[in-house]
């Protein structure tokens, strides 16, 4: 027994005073809530108007991974052929053929005819006194006819080549050949008359040399 007037010894629990009559006892203390197990973090949608960025999704371990940018097509793999029909270049080829005939073939023909005309003119000039008519060209009438035919054939073929070449360029049916045909057709008349002038000069020189030799 201890004296109530003396202090309690060290380590002793002080007595609990009795509860007053009518007092409610305190509720029992609940055990602490268990901490949830750690796992993969999933994005949490932020509240409307919030500037907080969502938590990025991390794939669980062992998930299927896709490379960034997709899969690259292996070299030599099958590809779908182009089914767009290619336009024919027939117009360009025709224009090029017409222009070559007008700029090459007709100058050759008129060159041969002009040489013969020039070679026969000196002899015919010594026999004819009236140069107002074309009677002095009678010794070379066949060659004059060939020269005239070559001129009109080259003119017609050159015009046809220009028209067909323009159509080929517009319709993209042999565009390169069409451009080449236009260039050759433009140079063709220059080649024609240059050949005529050179052939007449050479033929006339040959005829004069034979006449006075």
XYZ file of N, CA and C in Angstrom:
639
model
N 0.849 -1.184 0.000
C 0.000 0.000 0.000
C 0.884 1.233 0.000
N 0.458 2.196 -0.735
C 1.206 3.445 -0.769
C 0.363 4.523 -0.182
N 1.025 5.401 0.234
C 0.340 6.535 0.836
C -0.122 7.460 -0.258
N -1.417 7.811 -0.247
C -1.904 8.722 -1.305
C -1.277 10.076 -1.218
N -0.674 10.394 -0.137
C -0.055 11.697 -0.029
C 1.324 11.703 -0.652
N 1.909 10.507 -0.892
C 3.262 10.418 -1.433
C 3.187 10.305 -2.950
N 4.210 10.782 -3.668
C 4.210 10.644 -5.144
C 4.376 9.194 -5.527
N 3.845 8.795 -6.723
C 3.953 7.379 -7.133
C 5.377 7.077 -7.504
N 5.763 5.839 -7.286
C 7.128 5.438 -7.652
C 7.328 5.536 -9.166
N 8.608 5.607 -9.575
C 8.924 5.714 -11.012
C 8.552 4.434 -11.722
N 7.946 4.564 -12.942
C 7.534 3.393 -13.724
C 6.158 2.936 -13.409
N 5.538 3.505 -12.429
C 4.186 3.087 -12.097
C 3.206 3.837 -12.952
N 2.124 3.190 -13.374
C 1.068 3.789 -14.202
C 0.113 4.495 -13.285
N -0.127 5.772 -13.582
C -1.050 6.464 -12.682
C -2.444 5.896 -12.819
N -3.168 5.867 -11.821
C -4.530 5.311 -11.905
C -5.414 6.206 -12.739
N -6.306 5.554 -13.486
C -7.270 6.266 -14.344
C -8.442 6.654 -13.483
N -8.763 7.917 -13.539
C -9.909 8.317 -12.718
C -11.190 7.740 -13.286
N -12.102 7.433 -12.508
C -13.366 6.869 -13.024
C -14.112 7.903 -13.846
N -14.764 7.388 -14.906
C -15.534 8.256 -15.816
C -16.744 8.774 -15.097
N -17.088 9.990 -15.320
C -18.294 10.524 -14.684
C -19.527 9.817 -15.177
N -20.543 9.842 -14.430
C -21.783 9.165 -14.808
C -22.389 9.843 -16.018
N -22.822 9.037 -17.022
C -23.465 9.535 -18.239
C -22.527 9.896 -19.352
N -21.195 9.715 -19.240
C -20.241 10.060 -20.290
C -20.203 8.969 -21.331
N -19.986 9.322 -22.619
C -19.923 8.342 -23.745
C -18.483 7.907 -23.893
N -18.220 6.621 -23.950
C -16.826 6.157 -24.125
C -16.307 6.509 -25.510
N -15.015 6.804 -25.683
C -14.430 7.128 -27.011
C -14.466 5.938 -27.946
N -14.609 6.185 -29.261
C -14.658 5.050 -30.223
C -13.308 4.377 -30.287
N -13.307 3.135 -30.654
C -12.021 2.414 -30.755
C -11.198 2.957 -31.933
N -9.916 2.935 -31.813
C -9.003 3.416 -32.862
C -8.947 2.381 -33.971
N -9.246 2.819 -35.266
C -9.241 1.893 -36.414
C -7.810 1.585 -36.822
N -7.560 0.379 -37.300
C -6.193 0.026 -37.749
C -5.827 0.825 -39.003
N -4.591 1.123 -39.231
C -4.172 1.903 -40.428
C -4.496 1.150 -41.714
N -4.855 1.955 -42.802
C -5.209 1.359 -44.105
C -3.950 0.805 -44.760
N -3.991 -0.397 -45.290
C -2.756 -0.978 -45.880
C -2.353 -0.232 -47.159
N -1.082 -0.096 -47.373
C -0.553 0.573 -48.576
C -0.757 -0.321 -49.791
N -1.338 0.218 -50.918
C -1.570 -0.633 -52.102
C -0.246 -1.054 -52.722
N -0.233 -2.206 -53.332
C 1.021 -2.675 -53.969
C 1.394 -1.781 -55.144
N 2.701 -1.673 -55.380
C 3.189 -0.850 -56.502
C 2.952 -1.582 -57.830
N 2.611 -0.851 -58.926
C 2.337 -1.434 -60.238
C 2.599 -0.413 -61.331
N 2.271 -0.743 -62.594
C 2.503 0.204 -63.711
C 1.630 1.432 -63.569
N 2.214 2.548 -63.890
C 1.505 3.828 -63.780
C 0.653 4.041 -65.010
N -0.595 4.410 -64.803
C -1.526 4.697 -65.901
C -1.822 6.187 -65.895
N -2.092 6.733 -67.111
C -2.338 8.184 -67.162
C -3.600 8.570 -66.424
N -3.496 9.677 -65.738
C -4.631 10.201 -64.996
C -5.086 11.458 -65.695
N -6.328 11.496 -66.094
C -6.854 12.655 -66.816
C -6.884 13.849 -65.884
N -6.281 14.961 -66.274
C -6.307 16.138 -65.398
C -7.686 16.761 -65.385
N -7.928 17.489 -64.355
C -9.213 18.181 -64.243
C -9.328 19.252 -65.301
N -10.575 19.564 -65.711
C -10.801 20.554 -66.760
C -10.259 21.916 -66.310
N -9.452 22.522 -67.211
C -8.855 23.804 -66.878
C -7.526 23.693 -66.171
N -7.070 22.455 -65.914
C -5.798 22.289 -65.223
C -4.671 22.246 -66.245
N -3.518 22.798 -65.941
C -2.372 22.849 -66.842
C -1.415 21.703 -66.599
N -1.771 20.738 -65.723
C -0.879 19.640 -65.397
C -0.921 18.626 -66.534
N 0.235 18.227 -67.075
C 0.295 17.262 -68.164
C 0.005 15.875 -67.627
N -0.659 15.008 -68.430
C -0.968 13.655 -67.951
C 0.296 12.811 -67.834
N 0.233 11.870 -66.955
C 1.358 10.957 -66.743
C 1.484 10.029 -67.941
N 2.662 9.917 -68.580
C 2.786 9.067 -69.770
C 2.554 7.605 -69.431
N 2.016 6.901 -70.469
C 1.717 5.480 -70.288
C 2.982 4.672 -70.490
N 3.253 3.795 -69.590
C 4.394 2.894 -69.733
C 3.874 1.488 -69.953
N 4.382 0.874 -71.066
C 3.903 -0.460 -71.410
C 4.349 -1.465 -70.361
N 3.518 -2.439 -70.074
C 3.913 -3.465 -69.103
C 5.053 -4.305 -69.644
N 5.811 -4.906 -68.777
C 6.940 -5.737 -69.246
C 6.461 -6.900 -70.087
N 7.219 -7.168 -71.205
C 6.863 -8.268 -72.087
C 5.889 -7.895 -73.169
N 5.478 -6.603 -73.260
C 4.522 -6.207 -74.292
C 5.206 -6.143 -75.648
N 4.391 -6.284 -76.742
C 4.917 -6.256 -78.116
C 5.305 -4.837 -78.471
N 6.538 -4.642 -78.972
C 7.062 -3.325 -79.295
C 7.042 -3.124 -80.806
N 6.588 -1.937 -81.288
C 6.562 -1.571 -82.708
C 7.634 -0.524 -82.932
N 8.508 -0.685 -83.929
C 9.565 0.327 -84.145
C 8.981 1.664 -84.540
N 9.685 2.720 -84.184
C 9.239 4.072 -84.498
C 9.287 4.284 -86.005
N 8.211 4.810 -86.573
C 8.151 5.041 -88.010
C 7.656 3.859 -88.802
N 7.290 2.768 -88.148
C 6.780 1.610 -88.865
C 7.902 0.733 -89.388
N 7.521 -0.296 -90.102
C 8.467 -1.250 -90.642
C 8.957 -0.789 -92.006
N 10.239 -0.887 -92.259
C 10.821 -0.522 -93.553
C 10.633 -1.660 -94.540
N 10.313 -1.288 -95.820
C 10.114 -2.302 -96.837
C 11.453 -2.912 -97.224
N 11.578 -4.220 -97.204
C 12.869 -4.842 -97.536
C 13.228 -4.599 -98.986
N 14.538 -4.572 -99.264
C 15.016 -4.343 -100.626
C 14.644 -5.509 -101.522
N 14.216 -5.198 -102.736
C 13.823 -6.227 -103.690
C 12.441 -6.787 -103.469
N 11.643 -6.131 -102.630
C 10.295 -6.620 -102.382
C 9.401 -6.327 -103.582
N 8.324 -7.029 -103.685
C 7.386 -6.863 -104.799
C 6.634 -5.553 -104.651
N 6.558 -4.792 -105.714
C 5.811 -3.538 -105.729
C 4.759 -3.598 -106.822
N 3.661 -2.908 -106.593
C 2.556 -2.920 -107.551
C 2.983 -2.178 -108.806
N 2.891 -2.784 -109.989
C 3.311 -2.091 -111.222
C 2.396 -0.924 -111.541
N 2.966 0.049 -112.238
C 2.210 1.229 -112.644
C 1.283 0.860 -113.786
N -0.019 1.013 -113.549
C -1.021 0.638 -114.553
C -1.450 1.812 -115.422
N -0.795 2.978 -115.260
C -1.174 4.124 -116.088
C -0.716 3.892 -117.522
N -1.606 3.945 -118.496
C -1.198 3.694 -119.881
C -0.301 4.800 -120.408
N 0.780 4.412 -121.068
C 1.712 5.372 -121.638
C 1.206 5.813 -123.003
N 1.307 7.105 -123.246
C 0.838 7.635 -124.516
C 1.836 7.319 -125.618
N 1.297 7.023 -126.780
C 2.139 6.686 -127.910
C 2.845 7.929 -128.444
N 4.079 7.743 -128.906
C 4.850 8.842 -129.482
C 4.797 8.863 -130.995
N 3.706 8.359 -131.584
C 3.608 8.272 -133.037
C 3.613 9.647 -133.690
N 2.922 10.616 -133.092
C 2.860 11.950 -133.692
C 4.248 12.585 -133.759
N 5.011 12.469 -132.699
C 6.350 13.038 -132.700
C 7.257 12.375 -133.732
N 7.129 11.044 -133.877
C 7.963 10.335 -134.858
C 7.596 10.752 -136.282
N 6.289 10.875 -136.561
C 5.863 11.306 -137.897
C 6.355 12.718 -138.213
N 6.231 13.614 -137.230
C 6.700 14.986 -137.449
C 8.199 15.021 -137.725
N 8.953 14.200 -137.009
C 10.403 14.172 -137.223
C 10.749 13.628 -138.606
N 10.029 12.603 -139.059
C 10.281 12.034 -140.390
C 9.975 13.060 -141.475
N 8.834 13.740 -141.368
C 8.470 14.750 -142.376
C 9.511 15.871 -142.432
N 9.967 16.312 -141.267
C 10.940 17.410 -141.250
C 12.285 16.978 -141.841
N 12.700 15.741 -141.584
C 13.972 15.267 -142.143
C 13.895 15.135 -143.661
N 12.758 14.662 -144.172
C 12.607 14.560 -145.626
C 12.642 15.951 -146.258
N 11.961 16.918 -145.610
C 11.911 18.266 -146.165
C 13.257 18.965 -146.093
N 14.062 18.676 -145.079
C 15.324 19.393 -144.881
C 16.535 18.663 -145.425
N 16.410 17.373 -145.777
C 17.564 16.602 -146.242
C 17.355 16.063 -147.653
N 16.227 15.387 -147.872
C 16.008 14.722 -149.161
C 15.785 15.736 -150.282
N 14.873 16.673 -150.062
C 14.597 17.649 -151.132
C 15.804 18.534 -151.458
N 16.635 18.959 -150.497
C 17.843 19.696 -150.892
C 18.804 18.870 -151.743
N 18.882 17.559 -151.488
C 19.759 16.725 -152.309
C 19.246 16.678 -153.760
N 17.936 16.495 -153.923
C 17.362 16.430 -155.273
C 17.536 17.759 -155.993
N 17.219 18.870 -155.296
C 17.329 20.167 -155.952
C 18.789 20.541 -156.191
N 19.709 20.021 -155.392
C 21.121 20.289 -155.629
C 21.609 19.666 -156.919
N 21.202 18.409 -157.167
C 21.598 17.743 -158.412
C 20.981 18.453 -159.611
N 19.687 18.817 -159.506
C 19.021 19.499 -160.621
C 19.623 20.882 -160.857
N 19.958 21.600 -159.798
C 20.519 22.942 -159.957
C 21.907 22.891 -160.575
N 22.661 21.906 -160.270
C 23.991 21.789 -160.881
C 23.868 21.586 -162.386
N 22.932 20.739 -162.783
C 22.743 20.505 -164.215
C 22.201 21.749 -164.909
N 21.339 22.469 -164.229
C 20.832 23.722 -164.816
C 21.977 24.707 -165.005
N 22.810 24.880 -164.009
C 23.937 25.796 -164.123
C 24.943 25.376 -165.169
N 25.109 24.081 -165.345
C 26.078 23.612 -166.337
C 25.591 23.847 -167.765
N 24.262 23.855 -167.999
C 23.725 23.992 -169.353
C 23.375 25.439 -169.702
N 23.330 26.323 -168.745
C 22.945 27.711 -169.022
C 23.962 28.424 -169.926
N 25.260 28.322 -169.719
C 26.189 29.061 -170.590
C 26.057 28.694 -172.075
N 25.909 27.420 -172.370
C 25.764 27.014 -173.763
C 24.456 27.504 -174.360
N 23.357 27.455 -173.566
C 22.062 27.931 -174.066
C 22.065 29.430 -174.255
N 22.808 30.163 -173.436
C 22.839 31.620 -173.553
C 23.527 32.058 -174.836
N 24.437 31.258 -175.351
C 25.120 31.634 -176.603
C 24.233 31.408 -177.818
N 23.150 30.632 -177.694
C 22.295 30.320 -178.838
C 21.002 31.130 -178.845
N 20.694 31.763 -177.760
C 19.425 32.493 -177.648
C 19.744 33.966 -177.504
N 19.038 34.806 -178.286
C 19.219 36.260 -178.200
C 18.139 36.927 -177.346
N 16.968 36.279 -177.194
C 15.850 36.854 -176.446
C 15.834 36.232 -175.046
N 16.204 37.030 -174.069
C 16.199 36.540 -172.682
C 14.941 36.953 -171.920
N 13.991 37.621 -172.607
C 12.756 38.006 -171.925
C 11.871 36.797 -171.660
N 11.904 35.817 -172.497
C 11.164 34.575 -172.291
C 12.087 33.537 -171.651
N 11.496 32.403 -171.301
C 12.267 31.325 -170.674
C 12.720 30.297 -171.697
N 12.796 30.727 -172.959
C 13.210 29.779 -173.991
C 14.663 29.378 -173.833
N 15.461 30.219 -173.220
C 16.872 29.900 -173.055
C 17.104 28.796 -172.025
N 16.012 28.449 -171.248
C 16.117 27.348 -170.284
C 15.650 26.015 -170.879
N 15.316 26.008 -172.168
C 14.797 24.779 -172.782
C 15.795 23.616 -172.740
N 17.118 23.837 -172.835
C 18.027 22.688 -172.726
C 18.007 22.022 -171.352
N 17.525 22.749 -170.340
C 17.504 22.195 -168.981
C 16.067 22.141 -168.437
N 15.095 21.913 -169.343
C 13.700 21.945 -168.877
C 13.385 20.810 -167.902
N 13.976 19.623 -168.108
C 13.721 18.511 -167.173
C 14.288 18.818 -165.780
N 15.471 19.391 -165.747
C 16.089 19.723 -164.465
C 15.325 20.845 -163.754
N 14.795 21.786 -164.527
C 13.979 22.857 -163.925
C 12.715 22.268 -163.312
N 12.117 21.284 -163.992
C 10.917 20.645 -163.453
C 11.215 19.928 -162.138
N 12.354 19.212 -162.067
C 12.727 18.525 -160.839
C 13.006 19.520 -159.709
N 13.611 20.614 -160.044
C 13.884 21.628 -159.018
C 12.582 22.217 -158.479
N 11.615 22.464 -159.378
C 10.330 23.014 -158.939
C 9.561 22.010 -158.091
N 9.563 20.747 -158.492
C 8.891 19.711 -157.701
C 9.534 19.565 -156.315
N 10.845 19.656 -156.269
C 11.526 19.553 -154.974
C 11.144 20.715 -154.060
N 11.027 21.910 -154.667
C 10.661 23.069 -153.852
C 9.275 22.902 -153.234
N 8.273 22.516 -154.043
C 6.918 22.386 -153.517
C 6.799 21.193 -152.558
N 7.509 20.122 -152.822
C 7.466 18.974 -151.906
C 8.076 19.326 -150.557
N 9.202 20.040 -150.586
C 9.819 20.452 -149.323
C 8.950 21.424 -148.550
N 8.266 22.320 -149.276
C 7.385 23.288 -148.594
C 6.219 22.582 -147.914
N 5.563 21.658 -148.644
C 4.406 20.949 -148.072
C 4.830 20.081 -146.897
N 5.912 19.330 -147.045
C 6.363 18.461 -145.953
C 6.792 19.279 -144.735
N 7.404 20.437 -144.958
C 7.783 21.280 -143.822
C 6.584 21.797 -143.052
N 5.539 22.206 -143.768
C 4.323 22.683 -143.091
C 3.652 21.556 -142.320
N 3.580 20.380 -142.946
C 2.979 19.229 -142.252
C 3.786 18.871 -140.999
N 5.105 18.915 -141.108
C 5.948 18.604 -139.946
C 5.721 19.595 -138.812
N 5.536 20.865 -139.136
C 5.291 21.871 -138.097
C 3.959 21.619 -137.400
N 2.904 21.333 -138.185
C 1.581 21.107 -137.595
C 1.579 19.854 -136.722
N 2.126 18.753 -137.246
C 2.148 17.506 -136.478
C 3.051 17.641 -135.255
N 4.144 18.378 -135.389
C 5.017 18.579 -134.235
C 4.345 19.358 -133.123
N 3.546 20.364 -133.470
C 2.815 21.121 -132.450
C 1.793 20.223 -131.754
N 1.094 19.383 -132.528
C 0.139 18.448 -131.923
C 0.840 17.461 -130.991
N 2.005 16.997 -131.386
C 2.750 16.058 -130.531
C 3.175 16.714 -129.227
N 3.550 17.982 -129.267
C 3.955 18.677 -128.044
C 2.750 18.918 -127.139
N 1.631 19.329 -127.723
C 0.442 19.635 -126.914
C -0.117 18.371 -126.285
N -0.198 17.287 -127.039
C -0.775 16.032 -126.536
C 0.238 15.155 -125.819
N 1.496 15.578 -125.775
C 2.561 14.813 -125.116
C 2.689 13.410 -125.709
N 2.623 13.341 -127.025
C 2.812 12.087 -127.750
C 4.089 12.201 -128.583
N 5.229 12.019 -127.930
C 6.505 12.219 -128.589
C 6.905 13.684 -128.556
N 6.947 14.229 -127.332
C 7.212 15.661 -127.201
C 8.608 16.029 -127.682
N 9.605 15.219 -127.352
C 10.972 15.520 -127.772
C 11.120 15.502 -129.280
N 10.532 14.489 -129.941
C 10.596 14.429 -131.402
C 9.857 15.595 -132.040
N 8.747 16.024 -131.395
C 8.011 17.165 -131.934
C 8.822 18.452 -131.888
N 9.549 18.657 -130.787
C 10.396 19.857 -130.684
C 11.510 19.812 -131.726
N 12.119 18.633 -131.896
C 13.173 18.500 -132.904
C 12.624 18.741 -134.309
N 11.390 18.279 -134.570
C 10.785 18.496 -135.887
C 10.555 19.976 -136.155
N 10.139 20.726 -135.141
C 9.945 22.170 -135.330
C 11.268 22.872 -135.655
N 12.326 22.479 -134.969
C 13.625 23.112 -135.218
C 14.122 22.801 -136.628
N 14.031 21.527 -137.034
C 14.504 21.129 -138.364
C 13.660 21.776 -139.459
N 12.343 21.866 -139.234
C 11.476 22.494 -140.237
C 11.792 23.975 -140.394
N 12.197 24.630 -139.332
C 12.561 26.040 -139.434
C 13.874 26.265 -140.163
N 14.805 25.296 -140.036
C 16.101 25.429 -140.699
C 16.050 24.914 -142.137
N 15.035 24.093 -142.461
C 14.951 23.474 -143.784
C 14.976 24.444 -144.957
N 14.175 25.529 -144.968
C 14.226 26.465 -146.110
C 15.598 27.095 -146.309
N 16.296 27.387 -145.223
C 17.636 27.969 -145.347
C 18.572 26.974 -146.037
N 18.498 25.716 -145.636
C 19.339 24.688 -146.259
C 18.983 24.538 -147.738
N 17.690 24.571 -148.069
C 17.248 24.378 -149.453
C 17.834 25.451 -150.372
N 17.632 26.708 -150.038
C 18.088 27.784 -150.922
C 19.619 27.910 -150.928
N 20.261 27.556 -149.838
C 21.724 27.573 -149.824
C 22.281 26.527 -150.773
N 21.667 25.338 -150.793
C 22.098 24.280 -151.713
C 21.859 24.695 -153.162
N 20.718 25.330 -153.451
C 20.422 25.791 -154.811
C 21.475 26.799 -155.281
N 21.809 27.750 -154.417
C 22.780 28.770 -154.793
C 24.163 28.169 -155.056
N 24.598 27.261 -154.179
C 25.923 26.666 -154.346
C 25.958 25.780 -155.590
N 24.900 24.981 -155.816
C 24.880 24.079 -156.977
C 24.830 24.859 -158.279
N 24.036 25.937 -158.361
C 23.998 26.752 -159.584
C 25.354 27.378 -159.869
N 26.015 27.858 -158.817
C 27.326 28.488 -159.013
C 28.344 27.478 -159.525
N 28.378 26.305 -158.907
C 29.333 25.284 -159.359
C 29.004 24.796 -160.756
N 27.693 24.605 -161.035
C 27.310 24.146 -162.376
C 27.624 25.193 -163.441
N 27.350 26.460 -163.130
C 27.662 27.515 -164.093
C 29.156 27.621 -164.345
N 29.964 27.470 -163.313
C 31.421 27.518 -163.498
C 31.887 26.354 -164.352
N 31.297 25.156 -164.119
C 31.675 23.993 -164.923
C 31.262 24.167 -166.374
N 30.024 24.739 -166.609
C 29.575 24.954 -167.992
C 30.408 25.969 -168.715
N 30.781 27.048 -168.043
C 31.615 28.070 -168.687
C 33.002 27.549 -168.999
N 33.528 26.742 -168.107
C 34.874 26.186 -168.370
C 34.832 25.239 -169.554
N 33.759 24.454 -169.685
C 33.656 23.561 -170.833
C 33.409 24.301 -172.137
N 32.743 25.448 -172.036
C 32.428 26.203 -173.248
C 33.669 26.882 -173.828
N 34.513 27.389 -172.970
C 35.678 28.141 -173.437
C 36.961 27.318 -173.418
N 36.836 26.065 -173.166
C 38.044 25.245 -173.138
C 38.445 24.811 -174.558
